[in-house]
Structures are given as C-alpha cells and as structure tokens.
C-alpha cells in the first residue's frame, strides 16, 4: 500500500455505525482510514458495521420519518449521524416506476415490472449516491481535494458534490467521452483532465498518482475511498424494498461497469434481512453488460471464476470497464442467487433506449439501454420469470448520450407554416 500523508485514528473518525474495514478475502479487520486493499492478501476492503439491533419496528419508523433522500438510511451508512445537516446534494429517493406499458410489450404480468429511475438524481445518474458517502469519508480523513477515475458520470457527480461541499476537485476521464458527459463534468468549475487512453488506463494512472507526492491530500472517491464509496449503492436496495412496502423483489437487473453497484445492492439486501426490516426470501440478481465490453458476461457463460480483461468497444461508455475490479464477486452473487449475467449489442441497446422512451416516457442513457436490453433478452429466454416481480435499474439520463439515438430520433417532417403543407406531410 502506498503511504498516505493524511493521518487519522479511529478515535477521531466519526462515520456513524461504521466500525472498521474488513477484507473480503481473508476477513482481516482494519481501522477506518483511506485504505482499500488488505495488507495481508491484497483483497478489497469493505466497511464493517456495529448496527443497532433488536428493534426493527423502531428502525423502520425512524427511516420512514427521515428525509426524502438517502440520509433516511443514515443509521445504516458510513456517515455521521448529523449528515443531513451538512452541505451536500441530498441524492436518492428516486422514483420506482410501475412500468405496465413496458410490461405489456415484454409479456410480463401487469403490476410486476418496475423501473427504478435513478436518472432523477442531482447530476442525473446513480453516481450521486456513491459520491455522497465518499465525501463524508473525505471530510473525516481530512482530504482537501476530491478526485476520481471516471467513465463520465462519476466525474460530473464529483464535480458537483465538491462544489457544494467546498472541496477542490480534479477528475480524470478518457479523452473521447460523449460531449454531454464532458460538459456536465466541467461546468461545476473543478479541474477536468482527459487522458489519452481508455478507462482502464485512467484508473491505472490514478493509482500511480495516489502513491506520488503530487497526489498528497487527495481523496479518490473510487480508489482510496472506494470502501466508503461503494456503500452508497446499498441505498438503491434499501429504497427499492421500502418503495415496494418493505419487500425484496424476486428479480433485479443491474448494469455492470466495475461491478461495485451490483455487489453492494446484494450487500444492502442482506443487511435488510439481518436487521429484520424485510422478510428473508429468495431473490435473483441479473447483471447487464454491452457485448463490446462483456468480460463478466463471458466468464459467467463459460462457467469461469476468473474474469479475463477486454479492450472495450461499445456505445455504452459509462459501462466500458474492461478489467472490472468486482467482477469475481459479481459472478459469485449472480450464481449464488440463481441469476445470470448477459450482454447485448449496441443495436439492441439503442432499441431498448427507444422502447423505454416509447412505453414509459423515460429517456435513459446507453447504460440503461444495456440493462433493459438484457432484461428483455432474459425474459425472452425464460431466465427471468414474467409472473414474478422484476426491478430494472435505470442508472443514467439519455440527455448525456444523445449521439446514441440522434440518427434515428429526429423530426417527422419539416413543413412551411401553413395547413396545406401540414396536410401534404401526411400527418393530419
Ligand atoms: C458507473 C455506472 C454504472 C455502474 O457502475 P459500477 O462500477 O458497476 O458500480 C452503471 N450505470 C451508469 C450510468 C454508471 O455511470
Ligand atoms: Zn485479506
């Protein structure tokens, strides 16, 4: 592990119920700090908790009376108890849309298909959830600059959250991202650096920067703050269950980039069960990738435990991570729950974007097109049961990836401003 100049002790760190970090591989415990890999086995670290126990009714009431954002779940997150009063973007509590029109089109029973629409977050992607956790850790550890390696959405989420919370920000992206993502990341006034390379190159560069004096005092939300960052995705699981009346859905379809979101949604569901907030019932988790970046899907279908890295080539740029850090854990979860990992072509992604827009009035980005495209494919293949409750997660907003649909979503006609011209166009 590279040495960190920010020195903290557990005594001075108040991250609510977070009690320490534990290694996913060997279980070794560490004090809360800006570390992300086990000193013994190099396994990834995750946040371990001392949760309140014994009073699920009381906890449920406390949550239900909380603010309409992720801080209603503060007792289950690595944040101080007074987090809701701090300057932040208050993401979360996005809509769970009952998608009956889409269900009809896909042959799913009425009332059984839902879209969790996370495009409704402050910077229009689910990344606001994870950044909100990482920022509290950054505050606790005394960082003054926020950074990240990003496939696009994260850069915008960090820029916005840093602006609001009074941090300096300097974020890194592949130089060839969509204009919507670039502008969205730059507009908040922080530094935005394009790297000549793909996301995996950007990520490698950031790891080097952390070990260098040039990166001193920098909190990389998805690198040295990754254990805290990841916990933000648990709030998707919490919200989905609460919005379904404190019930775990039978099937959830989740996009995979690094795989963090998928693994933490599973962690969130397990916590709700342990705390007695939901009934312990079986659920299946399905992972979605684009064919042009499908390392986890390929491993799943081949029955492999090892995820072999790929060089991404897909329009789903927010999912274009060729060497996903949490890939093996995604495989474990999808296999353990009886789910699957599947991929779709760029053409199927565009079709799915338009299908969701046409049926439910939701304009998703290419990541959402990937997730819905995979859901459709798995319903058709019989892997997703159309008689059971299914939640498809829409993680981002179509306004950031206009190029994907622009060639096939234009004006029906251009006419002169008179009725004859309108009739001639055949639209009356
Ligand atoms: C980052 C991102 C994901 C998935 O991220 P993970 O690294 O797998 O947690 C999904 N959708 C969108 C739009 C994203 O920006
Ligand atoms: Zn370990």
Tab-separated table of C-alpha atoms in Angstrom, residues 156-359:
chain	number	residue	atom	x	y	z
A	156	UNK	CA	-19.864	15.079	-13.004
A	157	UNK	CA	-21.082	13.753	-9.673
A	158	UNK	CA	-17.726	14.507	-8.012
A	159	UNK	CA	-17.521	17.974	-9.595
A	160	UNK	CA	-20.998	18.931	-8.393
A	161	UNK	CA	-20.694	17.456	-4.905
A	162	UNK	CA	-17.251	19.057	-4.410
A	163	UNK	CA	-18.613	22.449	-5.473
A	164	UNK	CA	-21.461	22.225	-2.989
A	165	UNK	CA	-19.355	20.883	-0.124
A	166	UNK	CA	-16.451	23.282	-0.611
A	167	UNK	CA	-13.743	20.878	-1.809
A	168	UNK	CA	-11.325	21.441	-4.644
A	169	UNK	CA	-11.852	18.826	-7.378
A	170	UNK	CA	-9.669	17.392	-10.118
A	171	UNK	CA	-11.124	14.455	-12.020
A	172	UNK	CA	-9.847	12.185	-14.790
A	173	UNK	CA	-11.727	10.767	-17.784
A	174	UNK	CA	-10.878	9.062	-21.080
A	175	UNK	CA	-10.405	11.949	-23.570
A	176	UNK	CA	-13.002	10.634	-26.063
A	177	UNK	CA	-16.197	10.671	-23.944
A	178	UNK	CA	-19.605	11.923	-25.058
A	179	UNK	CA	-19.948	15.729	-25.087
A	180	UNK	CA	-22.835	15.540	-22.616
A	181	UNK	CA	-20.609	13.833	-20.078
A	182	UNK	CA	-17.666	16.194	-20.652
A	183	UNK	CA	-19.699	19.403	-20.321
A	184	UNK	CA	-21.561	18.011	-17.318
A	185	UNK	CA	-18.235	17.255	-15.615
A	186	UNK	CA	-16.620	20.592	-16.426
A	187	UNK	CA	-19.438	23.007	-15.670
A	188	UNK	CA	-19.104	22.833	-11.871
A	189	UNK	CA	-15.774	24.621	-12.062
A	190	UNK	CA	-13.323	21.940	-10.947
A	191	UNK	CA	-10.393	20.619	-12.955
A	192	UNK	CA	-11.285	18.046	-15.640
A	193	UNK	CA	-8.426	16.138	-17.241
A	194	UNK	CA	-8.805	13.975	-20.352
A	195	UNK	CA	-6.398	11.043	-20.522
A	196	UNK	CA	-5.265	9.663	-23.851
A	197	UNK	CA	-6.373	6.101	-23.230
A	198	UNK	CA	-9.394	4.084	-22.109
A	199	UNK	CA	-10.885	3.885	-18.608
A	200	UNK	CA	-8.501	1.162	-17.521
A	201	UNK	CA	-5.580	3.450	-18.440
A	202	UNK	CA	-7.190	6.296	-16.480
A	203	UNK	CA	-7.619	4.067	-13.454
A	204	UNK	CA	-4.019	2.877	-13.597
A	205	UNK	CA	-2.830	6.475	-13.801
A	206	UNK	CA	-4.881	7.418	-10.718
A	207	UNK	CA	-3.377	4.535	-8.729
A	208	UNK	CA	0.072	5.910	-9.585
A	209	UNK	CA	-0.937	9.423	-8.572
A	210	UNK	CA	-2.089	8.211	-5.151
A	211	UNK	CA	1.401	6.900	-4.427
A	212	UNK	CA	3.092	10.111	-5.589
A	213	UNK	CA	3.649	13.385	-3.698
A	214	UNK	CA	1.577	15.078	-6.453
A	215	UNK	CA	-1.491	13.259	-5.106
A	216	UNK	CA	-0.959	14.139	-1.444
A	217	UNK	CA	-4.127	15.135	0.345
A	218	UNK	CA	-6.286	13.841	-2.495
A	219	UNK	CA	-9.298	11.652	-1.901
A	220	UNK	CA	-10.026	9.489	-4.946
A	221	UNK	CA	-13.632	8.553	-4.368
A	222	UNK	CA	-13.407	5.242	-6.249
A	223	UNK	CA	-9.806	4.326	-5.371
A	224	UNK	CA	-8.546	5.155	-1.851
A	225	UNK	CA	-12.093	5.958	-0.666
A	226	UNK	CA	-13.609	3.016	-2.560
A	227	UNK	CA	-14.832	1.071	0.506
A	228	UNK	CA	-16.958	4.070	1.565
A	229	UNK	CA	-17.999	4.996	-1.981
A	230	UNK	CA	-19.374	1.511	-2.592
A	231	UNK	CA	-21.735	1.720	0.361
A	232	UNK	CA	-23.768	4.382	-1.438
A	233	UNK	CA	-25.132	1.738	-3.793
A	234	UNK	CA	-26.757	-0.041	-0.858
A	235	UNK	CA	-29.301	2.782	-0.772
A	236	UNK	CA	-30.683	1.544	-4.109
A	237	UNK	CA	-31.530	-1.767	-2.431
A	238	UNK	CA	-32.991	-0.029	0.616
A	239	UNK	CA	-35.169	2.290	-1.465
A	240	UNK	CA	-36.444	-0.425	-3.790
A	241	UNK	CA	-37.521	-2.581	-0.840
A	242	UNK	CA	-39.080	0.300	1.098
A	243	UNK	CA	-40.924	1.527	-2.007
A	244	UNK	CA	-42.307	-1.990	-2.515
A	245	UNK	CA	-43.674	-1.910	1.055
A	246	UNK	CA	-40.553	-3.353	2.728
A	247	UNK	CA	-40.362	-6.338	0.427
A	248	UNK	CA	-37.466	-7.736	-1.608
A	249	UNK	CA	-38.365	-8.081	-5.301
A	250	UNK	CA	-37.955	-11.527	-6.867
A	251	UNK	CA	-35.641	-10.372	-9.645
A	252	UNK	CA	-33.363	-7.329	-10.079
A	253	UNK	CA	-31.486	-6.394	-13.257
A	254	UNK	CA	-28.371	-4.273	-12.675
A	255	UNK	CA	-25.738	-2.868	-15.089
A	256	UNK	CA	-22.094	-3.809	-14.539
A	257	UNK	CA	-19.132	-1.478	-15.051
A	258	UNK	CA	-16.681	-2.215	-12.206
A	259	UNK	CA	-19.373	-4.355	-10.565
A	260	UNK	CA	-19.428	-2.260	-7.389
A	261	UNK	CA	-23.092	-1.322	-7.641
A	262	UNK	CA	-24.264	-4.891	-8.145
A	263	UNK	CA	-22.274	-6.277	-5.226
A	264	UNK	CA	-23.413	-3.521	-2.882
A	265	UNK	CA	-27.066	-3.902	-3.799
A	266	UNK	CA	-26.722	-7.518	-2.713
A	267	UNK	CA	-24.988	-6.378	0.497
A	268	UNK	CA	-27.858	-3.955	1.159
A	269	UNK	CA	-30.480	-6.672	0.719
A	270	UNK	CA	-28.593	-8.976	3.097
A	271	UNK	CA	-28.429	-6.200	5.702
A	272	UNK	CA	-32.176	-5.553	5.484
A	273	UNK	CA	-32.778	-9.254	6.084
A	274	UNK	CA	-30.355	-9.382	9.041
A	275	UNK	CA	-31.899	-6.300	10.616
A	276	UNK	CA	-35.370	-7.792	10.289
A	277	UNK	CA	-36.605	-4.939	8.092
A	278	UNK	CA	-37.725	-7.322	5.316
A	279	UNK	CA	-38.724	-10.959	5.155
A	280	UNK	CA	-35.900	-13.350	4.250
A	281	UNK	CA	-36.982	-14.635	0.848
A	282	UNK	CA	-35.101	-15.792	-2.234
A	283	UNK	CA	-34.204	-13.234	-4.902
A	284	UNK	CA	-32.262	-13.414	-8.148
A	285	UNK	CA	-29.714	-10.847	-9.301
A	286	UNK	CA	-29.013	-10.384	-13.008
A	287	UNK	CA	-26.046	-8.425	-14.368
A	288	UNK	CA	-26.054	-6.497	-17.655
A	289	UNK	CA	-23.143	-5.682	-19.964
A	290	UNK	CA	-22.653	-4.489	-23.533
A	291	UNK	CA	-21.314	-7.092	-25.941
A	292	UNK	CA	-18.440	-4.695	-26.745
A	293	UNK	CA	-17.360	-4.795	-23.096
A	294	UNK	CA	-18.557	-8.071	-21.632
A	295	UNK	CA	-15.753	-9.600	-19.541
A	296	UNK	CA	-18.108	-10.658	-16.724
A	297	UNK	CA	-20.816	-11.966	-19.035
A	298	UNK	CA	-18.269	-14.030	-20.986
A	299	UNK	CA	-16.892	-15.529	-17.746
A	300	UNK	CA	-20.388	-16.274	-16.458
A	301	UNK	CA	-21.436	-18.091	-19.616
A	302	UNK	CA	-18.182	-20.066	-19.762
A	303	UNK	CA	-18.531	-21.114	-16.122
A	304	UNK	CA	-15.236	-19.431	-15.222
A	305	UNK	CA	-14.360	-17.874	-11.857
A	306	UNK	CA	-11.720	-15.634	-13.406
A	307	UNK	CA	-12.697	-12.546	-15.391
A	308	UNK	CA	-10.422	-12.079	-18.379
A	309	UNK	CA	-9.894	-8.352	-19.239
A	310	UNK	CA	-11.169	-6.975	-22.562
A	311	UNK	CA	-10.480	-3.859	-24.632
A	312	UNK	CA	-13.866	-2.074	-24.636
A	313	UNK	CA	-15.600	-1.055	-27.862
A	314	UNK	CA	-19.229	-0.082	-27.255
A	315	UNK	CA	-21.558	2.937	-27.218
A	316	UNK	CA	-22.256	2.132	-23.535
A	317	UNK	CA	-19.235	4.154	-22.437
A	318	UNK	CA	-20.328	4.500	-18.822
A	319	UNK	CA	-20.072	0.696	-18.575
A	320	UNK	CA	-16.838	0.402	-20.567
A	321	UNK	CA	-14.517	-1.046	-17.930
A	322	UNK	CA	-12.519	-3.868	-19.492
A	323	UNK	CA	-10.965	-5.019	-16.213
A	324	UNK	CA	-13.752	-4.775	-13.614
A	325	UNK	CA	-12.465	-4.742	-10.011
A	326	UNK	CA	-15.506	-6.506	-8.581
A	327	UNK	CA	-16.026	-8.937	-11.474
A	328	UNK	CA	-15.388	-12.144	-9.494
A	329	UNK	CA	-17.793	-11.050	-6.741
A	330	UNK	CA	-20.462	-10.297	-9.339
A	331	UNK	CA	-20.072	-13.849	-10.655
A	332	UNK	CA	-20.444	-15.227	-7.106
A	333	UNK	CA	-23.615	-13.241	-6.406
A	334	UNK	CA	-25.342	-13.965	-9.717
A	335	UNK	CA	-24.554	-17.683	-9.324
A	336	UNK	CA	-25.468	-17.847	-5.626
A	337	UNK	CA	-28.870	-16.197	-6.168
A	338	UNK	CA	-29.711	-18.201	-9.301
A	339	UNK	CA	-29.484	-15.150	-11.564
A	340	UNK	CA	-27.306	-14.640	-14.640
A	341	UNK	CA	-25.041	-12.206	-16.482
A	342	UNK	CA	-25.921	-11.396	-20.083
A	343	UNK	CA	-24.877	-8.910	-22.769
A	344	UNK	CA	-26.497	-7.122	-25.711
A	345	UNK	CA	-25.233	-5.500	-28.906
A	346	UNK	CA	-25.038	-1.740	-29.458
A	347	UNK	CA	-28.039	-2.032	-31.778
A	348	UNK	CA	-30.074	-3.764	-29.067
A	349	UNK	CA	-29.002	-1.017	-26.631
A	350	UNK	CA	-30.398	1.690	-28.932
A	351	UNK	CA	-33.617	-0.312	-29.452
A	352	UNK	CA	-34.057	-0.636	-25.691
A	353	UNK	CA	-33.483	3.102	-25.112
A	354	UNK	CA	-36.270	3.821	-27.594
A	355	UNK	CA	-38.512	1.091	-26.160
A	356	UNK	CA	-38.345	2.604	-22.657
A	357	UNK	CA	-38.947	6.111	-24.007
A	358	UNK	CA	-41.891	4.999	-26.164
A	359	UNK	CA	-43.601	2.914	-23.463
